[in-house]
PDB file of C-alpha atoms and ligand atoms in Angstrom:
ATOM      1  CA  MET A  27       0.000   0.000   0.000  1.00  0.00           C
ATOM      2  CA  GLU A  28       1.080   3.535  -0.773  1.00  0.00           C
ATOM      3  CA  LYS A  29       1.483   5.789   2.199  1.00  0.00           C
ATOM      4  CA  LEU A  30      -1.892   7.427   2.901  1.00  0.00           C
ATOM      5  CA  LYS A  31      -1.925  11.048   1.791  1.00  0.00           C
ATOM      6  CA  PHE A  32      -5.642  11.618   2.376  1.00  0.00           C
ATOM      7  CA  ILE A  33      -8.256  10.032   4.612  1.00  0.00           C
ATOM      8  CA  ASP A  34     -11.895  10.084   3.620  1.00  0.00           C
ATOM      9  CA  ALA A  35     -13.455  10.133   7.078  1.00  0.00           C
ATOM     10  CA  HIS A  36     -16.901   9.070   5.908  1.00  0.00           C
ATOM     11  CA  SER A  37     -17.682   6.888   2.926  1.00  0.00           C
ATOM     12  CA  HIS A  38     -19.956   3.975   2.171  1.00  0.00           C
ATOM     13  CA  LEU A  39     -18.066   1.553  -0.054  1.00  0.00           C
ATOM     14  CA  ASN A  40     -20.067  -1.012   1.909  1.00  0.00           C
ATOM     15  CA  PHE A  41     -23.271   0.076   0.101  1.00  0.00           C
ATOM     16  CA  ALA A  42     -24.977  -1.701  -2.788  1.00  0.00           C
ATOM     17  CA  ALA A  43     -24.045   1.229  -5.065  1.00  0.00           C
ATOM     18  CA  PHE A  44     -20.554  -0.338  -5.170  1.00  0.00           C
ATOM     19  CA  ASP A  45     -21.559  -3.994  -5.528  1.00  0.00           C
ATOM     20  CA  ALA A  46     -20.681  -4.115  -9.234  1.00  0.00           C
ATOM     21  CA  ASP A  47     -17.157  -2.671  -9.036  1.00  0.00           C
ATOM     22  CA  ARG A  48     -16.182  -2.459  -5.363  1.00  0.00           C
ATOM     23  CA  GLU A  49     -12.708  -3.964  -5.813  1.00  0.00           C
ATOM     24  CA  GLU A  50     -11.788  -1.613  -8.653  1.00  0.00           C
ATOM     25  CA  VAL A  51     -12.965   1.398  -6.661  1.00  0.00           C
ATOM     26  CA  ILE A  52     -10.993   0.301  -3.606  1.00  0.00           C
ATOM     27  CA  GLU A  53      -7.885  -0.293  -5.671  1.00  0.00           C
ATOM     28  CA  ARG A  54      -7.936   3.121  -7.302  1.00  0.00           C
ATOM     29  CA  THR A  55      -8.698   4.729  -3.936  1.00  0.00           C
ATOM     30  CA  LEU A  56      -5.767   3.109  -2.154  1.00  0.00           C
ATOM     31  CA  GLY A  57      -3.586   3.460  -5.267  1.00  0.00           C
ATOM     32  CA  ALA A  58      -3.994   7.233  -5.029  1.00  0.00           C
ATOM     33  CA  GLY A  59      -3.047   7.186  -1.347  1.00  0.00           C
ATOM     34  CA  VAL A  60      -6.597   7.738  -0.101  1.00  0.00           C
ATOM     35  CA  GLY A  61      -7.605   5.790   2.995  1.00  0.00           C
ATOM     36  CA  CYS A  62     -11.236   5.449   4.062  1.00  0.00           C
ATOM     37  CA  VAL A  63     -13.480   4.927   6.994  1.00  0.00           C
ATOM     38  CA  ASN A  64     -16.530   3.096   5.657  1.00  0.00           C
ATOM     39  CA  ILE A  65     -19.554   3.794   7.755  1.00  0.00           C
ATOM     40  CA  GLY A  66     -22.297   1.366   8.712  1.00  0.00           C
ATOM     41  CA  THR A  67     -25.924   2.458   8.852  1.00  0.00           C
ATOM     42  CA  GLN A  68     -27.541  -0.738  10.119  1.00  0.00           C
ATOM     43  CA  LYS A  69     -26.558  -4.358  10.739  1.00  0.00           C
ATOM     44  CA  VAL A  70     -25.873  -5.510   7.189  1.00  0.00           C
ATOM     45  CA  THR A  71     -23.945  -2.422   6.127  1.00  0.00           C
ATOM     46  CA  SER A  72     -21.976  -2.385   9.398  1.00  0.00           C
ATOM     47  CA  GLN A  73     -20.975  -6.009   8.882  1.00  0.00           C
ATOM     48  CA  LYS A  74     -19.953  -5.241   5.304  1.00  0.00           C
ATOM     49  CA  ALA A  75     -17.861  -2.243   6.384  1.00  0.00           C
ATOM     50  CA  VAL A  76     -15.974  -4.527   8.776  1.00  0.00           C
ATOM     51  CA  GLU A  77     -15.383  -7.141   6.068  1.00  0.00           C
ATOM     52  CA  ILE A  78     -13.858  -4.512   3.763  1.00  0.00           C
ATOM     53  CA  ALA A  79     -11.685  -3.115   6.557  1.00  0.00           C
ATOM     54  CA  GLU A  80     -10.402  -6.561   7.475  1.00  0.00           C
ATOM     55  CA  ARG A  81      -9.446  -7.249   3.856  1.00  0.00           C
ATOM     56  CA  TYR A  82      -7.516  -4.079   3.026  1.00  0.00           C
ATOM     57  CA  ASP A  83      -4.849  -1.999   4.727  1.00  0.00           C
ATOM     58  CA  GLY A  84      -5.970   1.623   4.631  1.00  0.00           C
ATOM     59  CA  MET A  85      -9.665   0.752   4.976  1.00  0.00           C
ATOM     60  CA  PHE A  86     -11.333   1.152   8.358  1.00  0.00           C
ATOM     61  CA  ALA A  87     -14.906   0.765   9.589  1.00  0.00           C
ATOM     62  CA  ALA A  88     -17.496   2.415  11.792  1.00  0.00           C
ATOM     63  CA  VAL A  89     -20.472   0.388  12.983  1.00  0.00           C
ATOM     64  CA  GLY A  90     -23.833   1.678  14.036  1.00  0.00           C
ATOM     65  CA  MET A  91     -27.436   2.445  13.272  1.00  0.00           C
ATOM     66  CA  HIS A  92     -28.447   5.521  11.295  1.00  0.00           C
ATOM     67  CA  PRO A  93     -31.434   7.395  12.750  1.00  0.00           C
ATOM     68  CA  ILE A  94     -33.465   6.859   9.576  1.00  0.00           C
ATOM     69  CA  HIS A  95     -33.491   3.168  10.488  1.00  0.00           C
ATOM     70  CA  ALA A  96     -34.752   3.851  13.980  1.00  0.00           C
ATOM     71  CA  GLY A  97     -38.306   4.490  12.870  1.00  0.00           C
ATOM     72  CA  GLU A  98     -40.521   2.838  10.369  1.00  0.00           C
ATOM     73  CA  HIS A  99     -39.143   1.089   7.318  1.00  0.00           C
ATOM     74  CA  PHE A 100     -36.879   3.203   5.129  1.00  0.00           C
ATOM     75  CA  HIS A 101     -35.478   1.860   1.886  1.00  0.00           C
ATOM     76  CA  ASP A 102     -32.603   3.369  -0.053  1.00  0.00           C
ATOM     77  CA  THR A 103     -31.469   1.462  -3.132  1.00  0.00           C
ATOM     78  CA  ASP A 104     -27.982   2.974  -3.003  1.00  0.00           C
ATOM     79  CA  GLU A 105     -27.616   1.587   0.468  1.00  0.00           C
ATOM     80  CA  MET A 106     -29.174  -1.837   0.287  1.00  0.00           C
ATOM     81  CA  SER A 107     -29.693  -4.383  -2.417  1.00  0.00           C
ATOM     82  CA  GLU A 108     -32.196  -6.164  -0.191  1.00  0.00           C
ATOM     83  CA  GLU A 109     -34.945  -5.043   2.127  1.00  0.00           C
ATOM     84  CA  VAL A 110     -34.057  -3.677   5.523  1.00  0.00           C
ATOM     85  CA  GLU A 111     -34.845  -6.318   8.107  1.00  0.00           C
ATOM     86  CA  GLU A 112     -34.755  -4.650  11.463  1.00  0.00           C
ATOM     87  CA  ALA A 113     -36.315  -1.194  11.479  1.00  0.00           C
ATOM     88  CA  GLY A 114     -36.642   0.216  14.943  1.00  0.00           C
ATOM     89  CA  VAL A 115     -34.602  -2.332  16.881  1.00  0.00           C
ATOM     90  CA  PHE A 116     -31.091  -1.605  18.118  1.00  0.00           C
ATOM     91  CA  ASP A 117     -29.317  -4.914  18.679  1.00  0.00           C
ATOM     92  CA  ALA A 118     -26.786  -3.784  21.274  1.00  0.00           C
ATOM     93  CA  ASP A 119     -24.922  -7.097  21.498  1.00  0.00           C
ATOM     94  CA  PHE A 120     -24.493  -7.313  17.752  1.00  0.00           C
ATOM     95  CA  TYR A 121     -23.015  -3.819  17.511  1.00  0.00           C
ATOM     96  CA  GLU A 122     -20.855  -4.225  20.586  1.00  0.00           C
ATOM     97  CA  ASN A 123     -19.253  -7.391  19.216  1.00  0.00           C
ATOM     98  CA  LEU A 124     -18.424  -5.599  15.977  1.00  0.00           C
ATOM     99  CA  ALA A 125     -17.335  -2.403  17.695  1.00  0.00           C
ATOM    100  CA  LYS A 126     -14.646  -4.244  19.644  1.00  0.00           C
ATOM    101  CA  LYS A 127     -12.826  -5.364  16.506  1.00  0.00           C
ATOM    102  CA  ASP A 128      -9.433  -3.809  15.751  1.00  0.00           C
ATOM    103  CA  LYS A 129     -10.318  -2.299  12.373  1.00  0.00           C
ATOM    104  CA  VAL A 130     -13.474  -0.703  13.768  1.00  0.00           C
ATOM    105  CA  VAL A 131     -12.496   2.844  14.660  1.00  0.00           C
ATOM    106  CA  ALA A 132     -15.825   4.464  15.546  1.00  0.00           C
ATOM    107  CA  VAL A 133     -19.466   3.952  16.450  1.00  0.00           C
ATOM    108  CA  GLY A 134     -21.955   5.323  13.935  1.00  0.00           C
ATOM    109  CA  GLU A 135     -23.329   6.768  11.975  1.00  0.00           C
ATOM    110  CA  CYS A 136     -25.868   7.566  14.610  1.00  0.00           C
ATOM    111  CA  GLY A 137     -27.730  10.619  15.778  1.00  0.00           C
ATOM    112  CA  LEU A 138     -31.008  12.351  14.993  1.00  0.00           C
ATOM    113  CA  ASP A 139     -32.726  13.020  11.686  1.00  0.00           C
ATOM    114  CA  TYR A 140     -35.985  14.932  11.998  1.00  0.00           C
ATOM    115  CA  PHE A 141     -36.017  15.726   8.297  1.00  0.00           C
ATOM    116  CA  HIS A 142     -37.164  12.207   7.550  1.00  0.00           C
ATOM    117  CA  VAL A 143     -39.543  11.727  10.486  1.00  0.00           C
ATOM    118  CA  LYS A 144     -42.269  13.962  11.798  1.00  0.00           C
ATOM    119  CA  LYS A 145     -44.026  11.801  14.396  1.00  0.00           C
ATOM    120  CA  GLU A 146     -43.081  12.460  18.012  1.00  0.00           C
ATOM    121  CA  GLU A 147     -42.860   8.749  18.824  1.00  0.00           C
ATOM    122  CA  ASP A 148     -40.308   8.242  16.026  1.00  0.00           C
ATOM    123  CA  LYS A 149     -38.217  11.105  17.362  1.00  0.00           C
ATOM    124  CA  ILE A 150     -38.238   9.540  20.822  1.00  0.00           C
ATOM    125  CA  LYS A 151     -37.168   6.237  19.372  1.00  0.00           C
ATOM    126  CA  GLN A 152     -34.282   7.932  17.554  1.00  0.00           C
ATOM    127  CA  GLN A 153     -33.237   9.598  20.799  1.00  0.00           C
ATOM    128  CA  ASP A 154     -33.258   6.288  22.643  1.00  0.00           C
ATOM    129  CA  ILE A 155     -31.194   4.545  19.966  1.00  0.00           C
ATOM    130  CA  PHE A 156     -28.767   7.473  19.874  1.00  0.00           C
ATOM    131  CA  ARG A 157     -28.261   7.254  23.658  1.00  0.00           C
ATOM    132  CA  GLN A 158     -27.535   3.553  23.373  1.00  0.00           C
ATOM    133  CA  GLN A 159     -24.834   4.292  20.814  1.00  0.00           C
ATOM    134  CA  ILE A 160     -23.281   7.054  22.925  1.00  0.00           C
ATOM    135  CA  GLU A 161     -23.065   4.538  25.759  1.00  0.00           C
ATOM    136  CA  LEU A 162     -21.563   1.929  23.435  1.00  0.00           C
ATOM    137  CA  SER A 163     -18.955   4.428  22.268  1.00  0.00           C
ATOM    138  CA  LEU A 164     -18.008   5.189  25.870  1.00  0.00           C
ATOM    139  CA  ARG A 165     -17.803   1.459  26.727  1.00  0.00           C
ATOM    140  CA  VAL A 166     -15.580   0.526  23.794  1.00  0.00           C
ATOM    141  CA  LYS A 167     -13.645   3.828  23.961  1.00  0.00           C
ATOM    142  CA  LYS A 168     -14.094   4.630  20.280  1.00  0.00           C
ATOM    143  CA  PRO A 169     -15.491   7.952  19.039  1.00  0.00           C
ATOM    144  CA  LEU A 170     -18.910   8.607  17.540  1.00  0.00           C
ATOM    145  CA  VAL A 171     -19.740   9.548  13.988  1.00  0.00           C
ATOM    146  CA  ILE A 172     -22.817  11.733  14.290  1.00  0.00           C
ATOM    147  CA  HIS A 173     -25.477  12.396  11.686  1.00  0.00           C
ATOM    148  CA  CYS A 174     -27.715  15.324  12.629  1.00  0.00           C
ATOM    149  CA  ARG A 175     -30.373  16.812  10.429  1.00  0.00           C
ATOM    150  CA  ASP A 176     -32.886  19.401  11.637  1.00  0.00           C
ATOM    151  CA  ALA A 177     -32.346  18.290  15.235  1.00  0.00           C
ATOM    152  CA  HIS A 178     -29.394  20.182  16.722  1.00  0.00           C
ATOM    153  CA  GLU A 179     -31.234  21.379  19.795  1.00  0.00           C
ATOM    154  CA  ASP A 180     -32.294  17.893  20.891  1.00  0.00           C
ATOM    155  CA  LEU A 181     -28.936  16.440  19.928  1.00  0.00           C
ATOM    156  CA  LEU A 182     -27.041  18.912  22.114  1.00  0.00           C
ATOM    157  CA  HIS A 183     -29.441  18.251  24.983  1.00  0.00           C
ATOM    158  CA  ILE A 184     -28.763  14.541  24.843  1.00  0.00           C
ATOM    159  CA  LEU A 185     -24.994  15.057  24.585  1.00  0.00           C
ATOM    160  CA  GLN A 186     -25.105  17.142  27.770  1.00  0.00           C
ATOM    161  CA  GLU A 187     -26.214  14.059  29.693  1.00  0.00           C
ATOM    162  CA  TYR A 188     -22.791  12.496  29.136  1.00  0.00           C
ATOM    163  CA  SER A 189     -19.174  13.407  29.634  1.00  0.00           C
ATOM    164  CA  GLY A 190     -16.122  12.232  27.751  1.00  0.00           C
ATOM    165  CA  VAL A 191     -17.904  11.835  24.414  1.00  0.00           C
ATOM    166  CA  ALA A 192     -15.658  12.212  21.355  1.00  0.00           C
ATOM    167  CA  ALA A 193     -17.387  12.774  18.043  1.00  0.00           C
ATOM    168  CA  ASP A 194     -17.255  13.903  14.465  1.00  0.00           C
ATOM    169  CA  MET A 195     -20.188  15.934  13.176  1.00  0.00           C
ATOM    170  CA  HIS A 196     -20.536  14.360   9.767  1.00  0.00           C
ATOM    171  CA  PHE A 197     -21.714  16.358   6.695  1.00  0.00           C
ATOM    172  CA  PHE A 198     -21.388  19.516   8.732  1.00  0.00           C
ATOM    173  CA  GLY A 199     -23.319  22.518   7.476  1.00  0.00           C
ATOM    174  CA  GLY A 200     -27.037  21.796   7.265  1.00  0.00           C
ATOM    175  CA  ALA A 201     -29.734  23.978   8.851  1.00  0.00           C
ATOM    176  CA  GLY A 202     -28.908  24.862  12.445  1.00  0.00           C
ATOM    177  CA  SER A 203     -25.338  23.603  12.385  1.00  0.00           C
ATOM    178  CA  TRP A 204     -23.314  26.816  11.996  1.00  0.00           C
ATOM    179  CA  GLU A 205     -25.491  28.437  14.669  1.00  0.00           C
ATOM    180  CA  ASN A 206     -24.171  25.781  17.050  1.00  0.00           C
ATOM    181  CA  VAL A 207     -20.613  25.493  15.815  1.00  0.00           C
ATOM    182  CA  GLU A 208     -19.088  26.981  18.974  1.00  0.00           C
ATOM    183  CA  LYS A 209     -20.942  24.427  21.086  1.00  0.00           C
ATOM    184  CA  TYR A 210     -19.619  21.528  19.029  1.00  0.00           C
ATOM    185  CA  LEU A 211     -16.080  22.908  19.096  1.00  0.00           C
ATOM    186  CA  GLY A 212     -16.470  23.467  22.835  1.00  0.00           C
ATOM    187  CA  LEU A 213     -17.286  19.789  23.255  1.00  0.00           C
ATOM    188  CA  GLY A 214     -13.996  19.022  21.506  1.00  0.00           C
ATOM    189  CA  PHE A 215     -15.750  17.592  18.457  1.00  0.00           C
ATOM    190  CA  TYR A 216     -14.392  17.408  14.943  1.00  0.00           C
ATOM    191  CA  LEU A 217     -16.385  18.661  11.953  1.00  0.00           C
ATOM    192  CA  SER A 218     -16.243  16.919   8.611  1.00  0.00           C
ATOM    193  CA  PHE A 219     -16.933  18.495   5.256  1.00  0.00           C
ATOM    194  CA  THR A 220     -18.164  16.978   2.023  1.00  0.00           C
ATOM    195  CA  GLY A 221     -18.096  17.939  -1.658  1.00  0.00           C
ATOM    196  CA  VAL A 222     -20.919  20.365  -0.974  1.00  0.00           C
ATOM    197  CA  ILE A 223     -18.257  22.999  -0.199  1.00  0.00           C
ATOM    198  CA  THR A 224     -17.179  22.871  -3.864  1.00  0.00           C
ATOM    199  CA  PHE A 225     -20.622  23.905  -5.128  1.00  0.00           C
ATOM    200  CA  ALA A 226     -20.969  27.387  -6.612  1.00  0.00           C
ATOM    201  CA  LYS A 227     -23.830  28.257  -4.259  1.00  0.00           C
ATOM    202  CA  TYR A 228     -22.039  27.261  -1.062  1.00  0.00           C
ATOM    203  CA  SER A 229     -22.476  30.163   1.329  1.00  0.00           C
ATOM    204  CA  HIS A 230     -20.248  29.470   4.337  1.00  0.00           C
ATOM    205  CA  TYR A 231     -16.773  30.236   3.055  1.00  0.00           C
ATOM    206  CA  ASP A 232     -16.141  32.809   5.779  1.00  0.00           C
ATOM    207  CA  ASP A 233     -17.192  30.327   8.440  1.00  0.00           C
ATOM    208  CA  LEU A 234     -14.894  27.713   6.965  1.00  0.00           C
ATOM    209  CA  ARG A 235     -11.995  30.169   6.887  1.00  0.00           C
ATOM    210  CA  SER A 236     -12.287  30.815  10.600  1.00  0.00           C
ATOM    211  CA  LEU A 237     -12.495  27.227  11.867  1.00  0.00           C
ATOM    212  CA  PRO A 238      -9.536  25.786  13.737  1.00  0.00           C
ATOM    213  CA  LEU A 239      -7.680  23.638  11.201  1.00  0.00           C
ATOM    214  CA  ASN A 240      -6.995  20.941  13.766  1.00  0.00           C
ATOM    215  CA  ARG A 241     -10.724  20.098  13.981  1.00  0.00           C
ATOM    216  CA  ILE A 242     -11.465  19.650  10.284  1.00  0.00           C
ATOM    217  CA  LEU A 243     -11.910  16.267   8.643  1.00  0.00           C
ATOM    218  CA  ILE A 244     -12.643  15.646   5.000  1.00  0.00           C
ATOM    219  CA  GLU A 245     -15.232  13.206   3.763  1.00  0.00           C
ATOM    220  CA  THR A 246     -17.129  12.223   0.641  1.00  0.00           C
ATOM    221  CA  ASP A 247     -20.236  10.455   1.984  1.00  0.00           C
ATOM    222  CA  ALA A 248     -19.870   8.394  -1.208  1.00  0.00           C
ATOM    223  CA  PRO A 249     -21.967   7.290  -3.079  1.00  0.00           C
ATOM    224  CA  TYR A 250     -23.804  10.563  -2.310  1.00  0.00           C
ATOM    225  CA  ALA A 251     -22.883  14.241  -2.715  1.00  0.00           C
ATOM    226  CA  ALA A 252     -20.174  14.135  -5.397  1.00  0.00           C
ATOM    227  CA  PRO A 253     -18.107  17.344  -5.514  1.00  0.00           C
ATOM    228  CA  GLU A 254     -17.505  19.528  -8.541  1.00  0.00           C
ATOM    229  CA  PRO A 255     -16.542  18.584 -11.258  1.00  0.00           C
ATOM    230  CA  TYR A 256     -18.247  15.228 -10.677  1.00  0.00           C
ATOM    231  CA  ARG A 257     -21.515  16.626  -9.375  1.00  0.00           C
ATOM    232  CA  GLY A 258     -24.525  14.395 -10.110  1.00  0.00           C
ATOM    233  CA  LYS A 259     -22.368  11.284 -10.614  1.00  0.00           C
ATOM    234  CA  ARG A 260     -21.840   8.491  -8.128  1.00  0.00           C
ATOM    235  CA  ASN A 261     -19.340   9.786  -5.622  1.00  0.00           C
ATOM    236  CA  GLU A 262     -16.260   7.837  -4.551  1.00  0.00           C
ATOM    237  CA  PRO A 263     -13.505   8.324  -1.963  1.00  0.00           C
ATOM    238  CA  LEU A 264     -10.963   9.508  -4.530  1.00  0.00           C
ATOM    239  CA  TYR A 265     -12.993  12.697  -4.909  1.00  0.00           C
ATOM    240  CA  ALA A 266     -12.184  13.616  -1.313  1.00  0.00           C
ATOM    241  CA  ILE A 267      -9.188  15.305  -2.927  1.00  0.00           C
ATOM    242  CA  GLU A 268     -11.567  17.946  -4.360  1.00  0.00           C
ATOM    243  CA  VAL A 269     -12.676  18.788  -0.822  1.00  0.00           C
ATOM    244  CA  VAL A 270      -9.040  19.178   0.247  1.00  0.00           C
ATOM    245  CA  LYS A 271      -8.375  21.414  -2.774  1.00  0.00           C
ATOM    246  CA  LYS A 272     -11.258  23.685  -1.847  1.00  0.00           C
ATOM    247  CA  ILE A 273     -10.124  24.025   1.765  1.00  0.00           C
ATOM    248  CA  ALA A 274      -6.577  24.714   0.573  1.00  0.00           C
ATOM    249  CA  GLU A 275      -7.860  27.491  -1.689  1.00  0.00           C
ATOM    250  CA  LEU A 276      -9.968  29.020   1.096  1.00  0.00           C
ATOM    251  CA  ARG A 277      -7.187  28.887   3.660  1.00  0.00           C
ATOM    252  CA  ASN A 278      -4.423  29.982   1.311  1.00  0.00           C
ATOM    253  CA  LEU A 279      -2.457  26.827   1.913  1.00  0.00           C
ATOM    254  CA  SER A 280      -1.044  24.229  -0.418  1.00  0.00           C
ATOM    255  CA  LEU A 281      -2.999  21.098  -1.203  1.00  0.00           C
ATOM    256  CA  GLU A 282      -0.178  19.072   0.362  1.00  0.00           C
ATOM    257  CA  LYS A 283      -0.354  21.028   3.606  1.00  0.00           C
ATOM    258  CA  VAL A 284      -4.133  20.628   3.979  1.00  0.00           C
ATOM    259  CA  ALA A 285      -3.830  16.942   3.078  1.00  0.00           C
ATOM    260  CA  GLU A 286      -1.177  16.510   5.750  1.00  0.00           C
ATOM    261  CA  ILE A 287      -3.193  18.351   8.420  1.00  0.00           C
ATOM    262  CA  THR A 288      -6.519  16.625   7.722  1.00  0.00           C
ATOM    263  CA  THR A 289      -4.875  13.197   7.510  1.00  0.00           C
ATOM    264  CA  GLN A 290      -3.202  13.785  10.865  1.00  0.00           C
ATOM    265  CA  ASN A 291      -6.564  14.940  12.271  1.00  0.00           C
ATOM    266  CA  ALA A 292      -8.176  11.701  11.101  1.00  0.00           C
ATOM    267  CA  ILE A 293      -5.347   9.669  12.615  1.00  0.00           C
ATOM    268  CA  ASN A 294      -5.809  11.496  15.923  1.00  0.00           C
ATOM    269  CA  PHE A 295      -9.582  11.370  15.950  1.00  0.00           C
ATOM    270  CA  PHE A 296      -9.996   7.713  14.948  1.00  0.00           C
ATOM    271  CA  ASN A 297      -6.811   6.671  16.719  1.00  0.00           C
ATOM    272  CA  LEU A 298      -5.633   4.945  13.545  1.00  0.00           C
ATOM    273  CA  SER A 299      -2.648   2.677  13.459  1.00  0.00           C
ATOM    274  CA  LEU A 300      -1.272   2.797   9.931  1.00  0.00           C
TER     275      LEU A 300
HETATM  276 ZN1   ZN B 410     -23.200   8.653   5.526  1.00  0.00          ZN
END
């Protein structure tokens, strides 16, 4: 394996969107010096993320249950080739056994997503499943990868119930996130940025310029959210380089420098042994 020059802190090479050419994608990713943390969203995709991580140096896994799977059935064809089997049930033993494995570097993605649910009982279920994953992360001493959409107030409330939580706020920048950025930084959290920052209409360049560089991670969220100039195509971890380029441009630094800083941040945050 080449030395890793970039780390995509959040990708889903474990998803069905990569079933047809997963090995090729992984080879060109690692060949370009891009390492990845593939993120589970439920049992099957968590298991798959672990299998990939155990097969390749430079690939790591996070295991957990996405809040959209906490409520009623949700089907995403990019994610799953088969039906989801376990909506609403968090199998703590299953996730704990996976979370203890060496190549598993985080718990998640987990959190709250009120964009996709409106019923109060579904929100409460998400909150309960999120708490269980915070507790799992504290037990196994691995950080959380948090997904939060339209729910920052409740998320911060829940986080206040705990101490010692380490987390990355994945896909940072949706509604309500910049308003709370000081709170997340105050908790010691990392923030990760996707290809969305390369879009012409992106409106938070000043915010991005003022963030502490030692808290920034780069991610693709592949297969979703491809950056310019690949917008609209299936995303892949290689395109994380476009996110680094954009940050370099905004911060007046070289691509190499931002790559070095964000890779070191990922190593620190996920406690990676390379
Ligand atoms: Zn994701």
